[in-house]
Amino acid sequence: MPQIAINDVYLPYLDEMSRVQVFYGGASSGKSVFVAQRAVTDVAQGGRNYLVCRAVGRTIRRSVMNEIRKVIADAELTKLFDVNRSDGIITCKNGYQILFAGLDDVEKIKSITPERGALTDVWVEEATETSRDSVRQLMKRQRGGDESVAKRLTLTFNPILQIHWIYEDYFASIGWADKQTQHKANDLSILKTWYIHNKFLTQQDIEGLENEKDKYYRDVYTYGNWGVLGNVIFSNWRVEDLSEMRNQFTNRRNGLDFGFASDPAAIVCTHYDTRKKTIYVFDELYERGLTNDLLAAEVKRMMGGDVVTCDSAEPKSIAELQKMGVNATGAKKGKDSVTWGIDWLKQQEIVIDSRCVNLRNELLAYKWKEDAGGNAIRVPVDKNNHLIDALRYAYESEAGGATWYF
Ligand SMILES: Nc1ncnc2c1ncn2[C@@H]1O[C@H](COP(=O)(O)OP(=O)(O)OP(=O)(O)O)[C@@H](O)[C@H]1O
Ligand SMILES: [Mg+2]
């Protein structure tokens, strides 16, 4: 078999067999590529089948499935694998498989079975987007079958917040120390990595990570430490299952923030209860790599012909969306509109559907900048605020910053 170039730090984990395996840490540390490499190697050798999950199924094909296809291509193994993109199935000539499913598709998760042998491996990519309950269900899902083959659940993620259930269940429970980078036991292994562990990064990648000025982002995304926040902007929100209420949501406000390569395109669909001053966020899109035609298709799927208020910095994209039948308009974004928008949103109740994990993660970490003494100043850190910006655009006419100047 052709050689696969694996970063050294991960080599001992190729045949690690602990029941739960956590690979977490800073951005671009090689976590996802390694687990993709291990999946391809294991399946090619035979005897193991993988189920690869993310919180939202729709995002899988364009993210983790592509990473696995890239590993197959780099290892010159394309002849050995048959890739069925539409069903989310990669089958090796030996009959073993890599299957893909979103945790939002409960029926598919329940019924998914490999053609040959047992489901030995489950990999949850970006695991901080998922709920404790859905991960428990996955572990149950692996029970039974051939008991002679070790079952593994692998989680990969950035450690966005120490108050996350993953910290509580897997780190606090074993007395994980801040300086620790590894833990190994039969039931759980943990490996922490950051950019120094990925020899494939360019000098430019490294500088980008090292030059991060904000303490929280440096901690989490540069060095892979569990995030601890001060000066959070929004606390006026809660998560609920809104799926049953959807047809009551008639007073719609939708917002869109453009993004393509490093930033995702972000959309929120909401309903405004004017009397109760309550915003219900019932759908979101958060996805990189969408060209405007794909984006237009997603917008129409999510909201049909409803108006969507978009970031006006991209008039050409707005014009393209309009041409493709999207009812897009540009946000006005007057002077101080960011602070006005934030102030107005802070005066509302925000109820978020439990499936909108990305908005929840953004709100958890959205914070004011700090001065040298660590005091908050009234300027938000301009990061991970794509859905929040979309939400501001959606309510721009309500927040009405510009009219304050008359
Ligand atoms: N073994 C490898 N061979 C070649 N390139 C690699 C390898 N591992 C990582 N890379 C390169 O480094 C980049 C970052 O790696 P990867 O996406 O695995 O990081 P990550 O730890 O999952 O990051 P994040 O936390 O941002 O998801 C990849 O896109 C790829 O370009
Ligand atoms: Mg990754």
Coordinates of C-alpha atoms and ligand atoms in Angstrom, one line a residue:
M1 CA 0.0 0.0 0.0
P2 CA 1.4 3.5 -0.8
Q3 CA 2.6 5.4 2.2
I4 CA 0.3 7.9 4.0
A5 CA 2.2 10.8 5.5
I6 CA 1.0 11.0 9.1
N7 CA 2.1 13.7 11.6
D8 CA 4.3 12.1 14.3
V9 CA 2.2 12.9 17.3
Y10 CA -0.7 10.9 16.0
L11 CA 1.3 7.8 15.0
P12 CA 0.8 5.9 18.3
Y13 CA -3.0 6.4 17.8
L14 CA -3.2 4.4 14.6
D15 CA -3.8 1.3 16.6
E16 CA -5.1 2.8 19.8
M17 CA -8.1 0.8 20.9
S18 CA -9.6 2.7 23.9
R19 CA -13.3 2.9 23.8
V20 CA -13.6 6.7 23.6
Q21 CA -10.9 8.7 21.9
V22 CA -10.7 12.4 22.1
F23 CA -8.5 14.4 19.7
Y24 CA -8.8 18.1 20.6
G25 CA -6.8 21.3 20.4
G26 CA -6.0 24.3 18.4
A27 CA -6.9 25.1 14.8
S28 CA -5.1 23.3 12.0
S29 CA -3.3 20.9 14.3
G30 CA -4.0 18.0 11.9
K31 CA -6.8 16.3 14.0
S32 CA -9.3 15.8 11.2
V33 CA -6.7 14.7 8.6
F34 CA -5.3 12.2 11.0
V35 CA -8.7 10.6 11.8
A36 CA -9.5 10.6 8.1
Q37 CA -6.2 8.8 7.4
R38 CA -6.9 6.3 10.1
A39 CA -10.3 5.6 8.8
V40 CA -9.0 5.0 5.3
T41 CA -6.2 2.8 6.5
D42 CA -8.4 0.7 8.8
V43 CA -11.1 0.1 6.2
A44 CA -8.5 -0.7 3.5
Q45 CA -6.9 -3.3 5.8
G46 CA -10.3 -4.8 6.4
G47 CA -12.2 -5.7 9.5
R48 CA -13.4 -2.2 10.5
N49 CA -16.4 -0.1 9.4
Y50 CA -16.7 3.6 10.2
L51 CA -19.7 5.9 10.7
V52 CA -18.7 9.5 10.3
C53 CA -21.1 12.0 11.9
R54 CA -21.6 15.7 12.2
A55 CA -24.4 17.5 13.9
V56 CA -26.0 18.6 10.7
G57 CA -26.1 16.0 7.9
R58 CA -26.2 18.6 5.1
T59 CA -22.7 19.8 5.9
I60 CA -21.0 16.4 5.7
R61 CA -20.6 15.9 2.0
R62 CA -18.9 19.2 1.5
S63 CA -16.6 18.9 4.6
V64 CA -15.5 15.6 6.2
M65 CA -16.5 13.4 3.2
N66 CA -14.2 15.6 1.1
E67 CA -11.4 15.2 3.6
I68 CA -11.6 11.5 3.4
R69 CA -11.8 11.5 -0.4
K70 CA -8.6 13.7 -0.4
V71 CA -6.8 11.2 1.8
I72 CA -7.8 8.4 -0.5
A73 CA -6.5 10.4 -3.5
D74 CA -3.3 11.4 -1.8
A75 CA -2.6 7.8 -0.9
E76 CA -3.3 6.8 -4.5
L77 CA -6.0 4.4 -3.4
T78 CA -8.8 5.7 -5.6
K79 CA -9.0 2.3 -7.4
L80 CA -9.6 0.6 -4.1
F81 CA -12.6 2.7 -3.1
D82 CA -16.0 3.3 -4.6
V83 CA -17.4 6.7 -3.5
N84 CA -21.2 7.2 -3.6
R85 CA -21.6 10.9 -2.8
S86 CA -25.3 11.1 -2.8
D87 CA -25.9 8.3 -0.4
G88 CA -22.9 9.2 1.7
I89 CA -21.1 5.8 1.4
I90 CA -17.5 4.9 0.6
T91 CA -17.0 1.2 0.0
C92 CA -13.7 -0.5 -0.2
K93 CA -13.2 -3.4 -2.6
N94 CA -12.9 -5.7 0.4
G95 CA -16.5 -4.9 1.4
Y96 CA -15.7 -2.7 4.4
Q97 CA -17.2 0.8 4.4
I98 CA -17.1 4.4 5.6
L99 CA -20.7 5.6 6.1
F100 CA -21.7 9.2 6.7
A101 CA -24.8 10.6 8.5
G102 CA -26.0 13.7 10.3
L103 CA -27.0 13.4 13.9
D104 CA -30.1 15.4 12.8
D105 CA -31.2 12.3 10.8
V106 CA -32.2 10.0 13.7
E107 CA -33.9 7.5 11.5
K108 CA -30.8 7.1 9.3
I109 CA -28.5 6.8 12.3
K110 CA -30.8 4.0 13.7
S111 CA -30.9 2.0 10.5
I112 CA -27.4 2.4 9.2
T113 CA -25.6 -0.9 8.9
P114 CA -22.4 -1.8 7.1
E115 CA -22.6 -4.4 4.3
R116 CA -20.0 -6.6 6.0
G117 CA -19.1 -7.0 9.6
A118 CA -20.0 -4.7 12.5
L119 CA -19.9 -0.9 13.0
T120 CA -16.7 -0.7 14.8
D121 CA -15.9 3.0 14.6
V122 CA -17.9 6.1 15.1
W123 CA -16.2 9.4 14.4
V124 CA -18.0 12.6 15.5
E125 CA -16.3 15.5 13.7
E126 CA -16.7 19.0 15.3
A127 CA -18.1 17.3 18.4
T128 CA -18.8 20.5 20.3
E129 CA -21.7 21.1 17.9
T130 CA -23.4 18.0 19.2
S131 CA -25.5 17.2 22.3
R132 CA -24.5 14.8 25.1
D133 CA -27.6 12.8 24.4
S134 CA -26.9 12.3 20.7
V135 CA -23.3 11.0 21.4
R136 CA -24.7 8.6 24.1
Q137 CA -27.1 7.3 21.5
L138 CA -24.3 6.7 19.1
M139 CA -22.4 4.6 21.7
K140 CA -25.5 2.5 22.3
R141 CA -25.8 2.1 18.5
Q142 CA -22.4 0.4 18.5
R143 CA -23.4 -2.4 21.0
G144 CA -23.9 -5.9 19.8
G145 CA -22.4 -7.5 16.8
D146 CA -19.0 -9.1 16.8
E147 CA -17.7 -8.6 20.3
S148 CA -14.2 -9.7 19.4
V149 CA -13.5 -6.5 17.5
A150 CA -12.9 -3.4 19.7
K151 CA -15.5 -0.6 19.3
R152 CA -14.3 3.0 19.3
L153 CA -15.9 6.4 19.4
T154 CA -13.7 9.2 18.3
L155 CA -14.4 12.9 18.9
T156 CA -12.5 15.7 17.2
F157 CA -13.1 19.4 18.1
N158 CA -11.7 22.8 19.2
P159 CA -12.2 23.3 23.0
I160 CA -14.5 26.3 22.7
L161 CA -15.6 26.5 26.3
Q162 CA -14.8 24.8 29.6
I163 CA -18.5 24.8 30.5
H164 CA -19.2 22.4 27.6
W165 CA -20.6 19.0 28.4
I166 CA -17.6 17.3 26.7
Y167 CA -15.3 18.9 29.3
E168 CA -17.6 17.8 32.1
D169 CA -17.9 14.2 30.9
Y170 CA -14.4 13.4 29.7
F171 CA -12.0 15.9 31.3
A172 CA -13.4 16.9 34.7
S173 CA -14.3 13.3 35.4
I174 CA -10.7 12.1 35.2
G175 CA -9.2 15.2 36.9
W176 CA -7.6 16.5 33.7
A177 CA -4.9 19.1 34.5
D178 CA -4.6 22.3 32.3
K179 CA -1.0 21.4 31.4
Q180 CA -1.7 17.9 30.5
T181 CA -1.6 16.8 26.8
Q182 CA -2.3 13.1 27.0
H183 CA -4.4 10.6 28.9
K184 CA -4.6 6.9 28.2
A185 CA -6.8 4.3 29.7
N186 CA -9.0 1.5 28.3
D187 CA -12.1 3.5 28.4
L188 CA -10.7 6.8 27.3
S189 CA -7.8 8.3 25.5
I190 CA -7.2 12.1 25.1
L191 CA -4.7 13.8 22.9
K192 CA -4.3 17.6 22.8
T193 CA -2.5 19.1 19.8
W194 CA -1.9 22.5 18.4
Y195 CA -0.2 24.0 15.3
I196 CA 3.3 22.8 16.3
H197 CA 2.2 19.2 15.8
N198 CA 1.3 19.7 12.2
K199 CA 4.4 19.8 10.0
F200 CA 2.4 20.4 6.9
L201 CA 1.5 24.0 7.8
T202 CA 3.1 26.9 5.9
Q203 CA 5.0 29.7 7.6
Q204 CA 2.0 31.9 6.7
D205 CA -0.5 29.6 8.4
I206 CA 1.7 29.6 11.5
E207 CA 2.1 33.3 11.6
G208 CA -1.7 33.7 11.3
L209 CA -2.2 31.6 14.4
E210 CA 0.7 33.2 16.4
N211 CA -0.4 36.7 15.6
E212 CA -3.8 36.3 17.2
K213 CA -4.3 39.2 19.5
D214 CA -7.4 38.3 21.4
K215 CA -6.6 36.2 24.5
Y216 CA -9.6 33.9 24.3
Y217 CA -9.0 33.1 20.6
R218 CA -5.3 32.7 21.1
D219 CA -6.0 30.3 24.0
V220 CA -8.5 28.2 22.1
Y221 CA -7.6 28.3 18.5
T222 CA -3.8 28.9 18.6
Y223 CA -2.9 26.8 21.7
G224 CA -5.9 24.5 22.0
N225 CA -6.6 25.3 25.7
W226 CA -10.2 25.0 27.0
G227 CA -11.8 28.4 26.6
V228 CA -12.8 30.6 29.5
L229 CA -14.7 33.7 28.8
G230 CA -15.1 37.1 30.4
N231 CA -17.1 40.0 29.0
V232 CA -19.6 38.0 27.0
I233 CA -22.0 40.2 25.1
F234 CA -25.2 38.2 24.9
S235 CA -26.8 36.3 27.8
N236 CA -30.4 37.0 26.9
W237 CA -30.9 33.7 25.0
R238 CA -32.0 30.2 25.6
V239 CA -32.3 26.9 23.6
E240 CA -35.6 25.1 22.9
D241 CA -36.9 22.5 20.6
L242 CA -39.0 24.7 18.2
S243 CA -39.8 22.1 15.6
E244 CA -43.5 21.9 16.7
M245 CA -43.9 25.6 16.5
R246 CA -42.7 26.2 13.0
N247 CA -46.0 26.8 11.4
Q248 CA -46.8 29.6 13.9
F249 CA -43.8 31.5 12.8
T250 CA -45.4 34.0 10.4
N251 CA -43.7 37.2 11.1
R252 CA -40.4 36.3 9.5
R253 CA -37.1 38.1 9.5
N254 CA -34.1 36.5 7.6
G255 CA -30.5 37.6 7.5
L256 CA -27.5 36.5 5.5
D257 CA -23.8 37.2 5.9
F258 CA -21.6 36.3 2.9
G259 CA -18.6 34.1 3.2
F260 CA -16.7 31.6 1.1
A261 CA -13.3 30.3 1.9
S262 CA -12.1 31.1 5.5
D263 CA -15.5 32.5 6.6
P264 CA -18.7 30.6 6.2
A265 CA -21.8 31.9 4.5
A266 CA -24.3 32.3 7.4
I267 CA -28.1 32.5 7.3
V268 CA -30.6 32.8 10.1
C269 CA -34.4 32.3 9.7
T270 CA -36.4 33.9 12.5
H271 CA -39.8 34.9 13.6
Y272 CA -40.4 38.1 15.7
D273 CA -43.0 38.2 18.4
T274 CA -43.3 42.0 18.5
R275 CA -45.5 42.1 21.7
K276 CA -43.2 39.8 23.7
K277 CA -40.1 41.3 22.1
T278 CA -39.0 37.7 21.5
I279 CA -37.0 36.5 18.5
Y280 CA -37.4 32.8 17.6
V281 CA -34.4 31.5 15.5
F282 CA -35.7 28.3 13.9
D283 CA -33.2 27.6 11.2
E284 CA -29.6 28.4 10.3
L285 CA -27.0 27.8 7.6
Y286 CA -23.3 27.9 8.4
E287 CA -21.2 26.6 5.5
R288 CA -17.9 27.3 3.7
G289 CA -17.3 26.8 0.0
L290 CA -20.7 27.7 -1.3
T291 CA -20.7 29.5 -4.6
N292 CA -23.6 31.9 -5.2
D293 CA -25.6 29.3 -7.2
L294 CA -25.4 26.8 -4.3
L295 CA -26.1 29.5 -1.8
A296 CA -29.2 30.6 -3.8
A297 CA -30.5 27.0 -3.8
E298 CA -30.0 26.8 0.0
V299 CA -31.8 30.2 0.6
K300 CA -34.7 29.1 -1.5
R301 CA -34.9 25.8 0.3
M302 CA -34.9 27.6 3.7
M303 CA -37.3 30.4 3.0
G304 CA -38.7 30.3 -0.5
G305 CA -39.4 33.8 -1.7
D306 CA -39.2 35.6 1.7
V307 CA -37.1 38.7 2.0
V308 CA -33.6 38.1 3.2
T309 CA -31.4 41.1 4.4
C310 CA -27.8 40.6 3.3
D311 CA -24.4 42.1 4.0
S312 CA -24.3 45.0 1.7
A313 CA -20.5 44.8 1.3
E314 CA -21.1 42.3 -1.6
P315 CA -23.5 44.0 -4.0
K316 CA -22.5 41.7 -6.8
S317 CA -23.4 38.6 -4.8
I318 CA -26.8 40.3 -3.9
A319 CA -27.4 40.9 -7.6
E320 CA -26.5 37.4 -8.4
L321 CA -28.8 36.0 -5.8
Q322 CA -31.7 38.2 -7.1
K323 CA -31.1 36.9 -10.6
M324 CA -31.5 33.4 -9.3
G325 CA -34.8 34.2 -7.7
V326 CA -33.8 35.1 -4.2
N327 CA -35.6 38.0 -2.6
A328 CA -32.4 39.6 -1.4
T329 CA -31.9 43.1 -0.2
G330 CA -28.8 44.8 1.2
A331 CA -28.5 45.9 4.8
K332 CA -28.0 49.7 5.2
K333 CA -25.2 49.4 7.8
G334 CA -25.2 53.1 8.9
K335 CA -22.7 54.7 11.3
D336 CA -22.5 52.7 14.5
S337 CA -24.9 50.2 13.2
V338 CA -23.0 47.3 14.9
T339 CA -23.3 48.7 18.4
W340 CA -26.9 49.9 17.8
G341 CA -27.8 46.4 16.5
I342 CA -26.1 44.7 19.4
D343 CA -27.8 47.0 21.9
W344 CA -31.2 46.4 20.4
L345 CA -30.7 42.6 20.3
K346 CA -29.7 42.7 23.9
Q347 CA -33.1 44.1 24.8
Q348 CA -34.9 41.1 23.2
E349 CA -35.5 37.6 24.4
I350 CA -33.8 35.2 21.9
V351 CA -35.1 31.7 21.7
I352 CA -32.9 29.3 19.5
D353 CA -34.0 26.0 18.1
S354 CA -31.9 23.2 19.5
R355 CA -30.7 22.3 16.0
C356 CA -29.1 25.7 15.5
V357 CA -25.8 24.7 17.2
N358 CA -23.6 27.2 15.3
L359 CA -25.5 30.3 16.4
R360 CA -25.4 29.0 20.0
N361 CA -21.7 28.5 19.8
E362 CA -21.2 32.0 18.4
L363 CA -23.4 33.6 21.1
L364 CA -21.5 31.7 23.8
A365 CA -18.2 33.1 22.7
Y366 CA -19.1 36.6 21.4
K367 CA -17.4 39.1 23.6
W368 CA -16.3 42.7 24.0
K369 CA -12.7 43.7 23.3
E370 CA -10.6 44.4 26.4
D371 CA -8.2 47.2 27.1
A372 CA -4.7 46.5 28.4
G373 CA -6.1 46.3 31.9
G374 CA -8.6 43.6 30.9
N375 CA -11.6 45.9 31.1
A376 CA -14.3 45.6 28.4
I377 CA -14.6 48.3 25.9
R378 CA -17.7 48.7 23.8
V379 CA -16.4 47.2 20.7
P380 CA -17.1 43.5 19.9
V381 CA -14.3 41.2 18.9
D382 CA -14.8 40.8 15.2
K383 CA -14.7 37.0 15.1
N384 CA -17.0 34.1 14.9
N385 CA -19.9 36.5 14.4
H386 CA -21.2 35.4 11.1
L387 CA -24.6 34.2 12.2
I388 CA -24.8 37.1 14.8
D389 CA -24.2 39.5 11.9
A390 CA -26.9 37.8 9.9
L391 CA -29.2 38.2 12.9
R392 CA -28.3 41.9 13.1
Y393 CA -29.1 42.4 9.4
A394 CA -32.4 40.6 9.8
Y395 CA -33.5 43.1 12.4
E396 CA -31.9 46.2 11.0
S397 CA -35.1 47.9 10.3
E398 CA -36.3 47.3 13.9
A399 CA -33.0 48.3 15.5
G400 CA -33.2 51.4 13.3
G401 CA -29.8 52.9 14.4
A402 CA -29.8 55.4 11.5
T403 CA -33.1 57.1 12.6
W404 CA -31.5 58.0 15.9
Y405 CA -29.6 60.8 14.2
F406 CA -32.7 62.7 13.1
Ligands
LIG1 N1 -0.9 14.3 7.3 C1 -1.0 15.4 6.6 N2 -0.6 15.4 5.3 C2 -0.7 16.5 4.5 N3 -1.3 17.7 5.0 C3 -1.8 17.7 6.2 C4 -1.7 16.5 7.1 N4 -2.3 16.8 8.2 C5 -2.7 18.1 8.1 N5 -2.5 18.6 6.9 C6 -2.8 20.0 6.4 O1 -3.1 20.8 7.5 C7 -4.4 21.3 7.4 C8 -5.0 21.4 8.8 O2 -5.2 20.0 9.2 P1 -6.6 19.6 9.8 O3 -7.7 20.1 9.1 O4 -6.5 18.1 10.1 O5 -6.5 20.3 11.2 P2 -7.6 20.3 12.4 O6 -6.8 20.0 13.6 O7 -8.7 19.4 12.1 O8 -8.0 21.8 12.5 P3 -9.4 22.4 13.0 O9 -9.3 22.4 14.5 O10 -9.3 23.8 12.4 O11 -10.5 21.6 12.5 C9 -5.1 20.5 6.4 O12 -6.1 21.2 5.7 C10 -4.0 20.0 5.5 O13 -3.7 21.0 4.5
MG2 MG -10.7 19.7 11.9

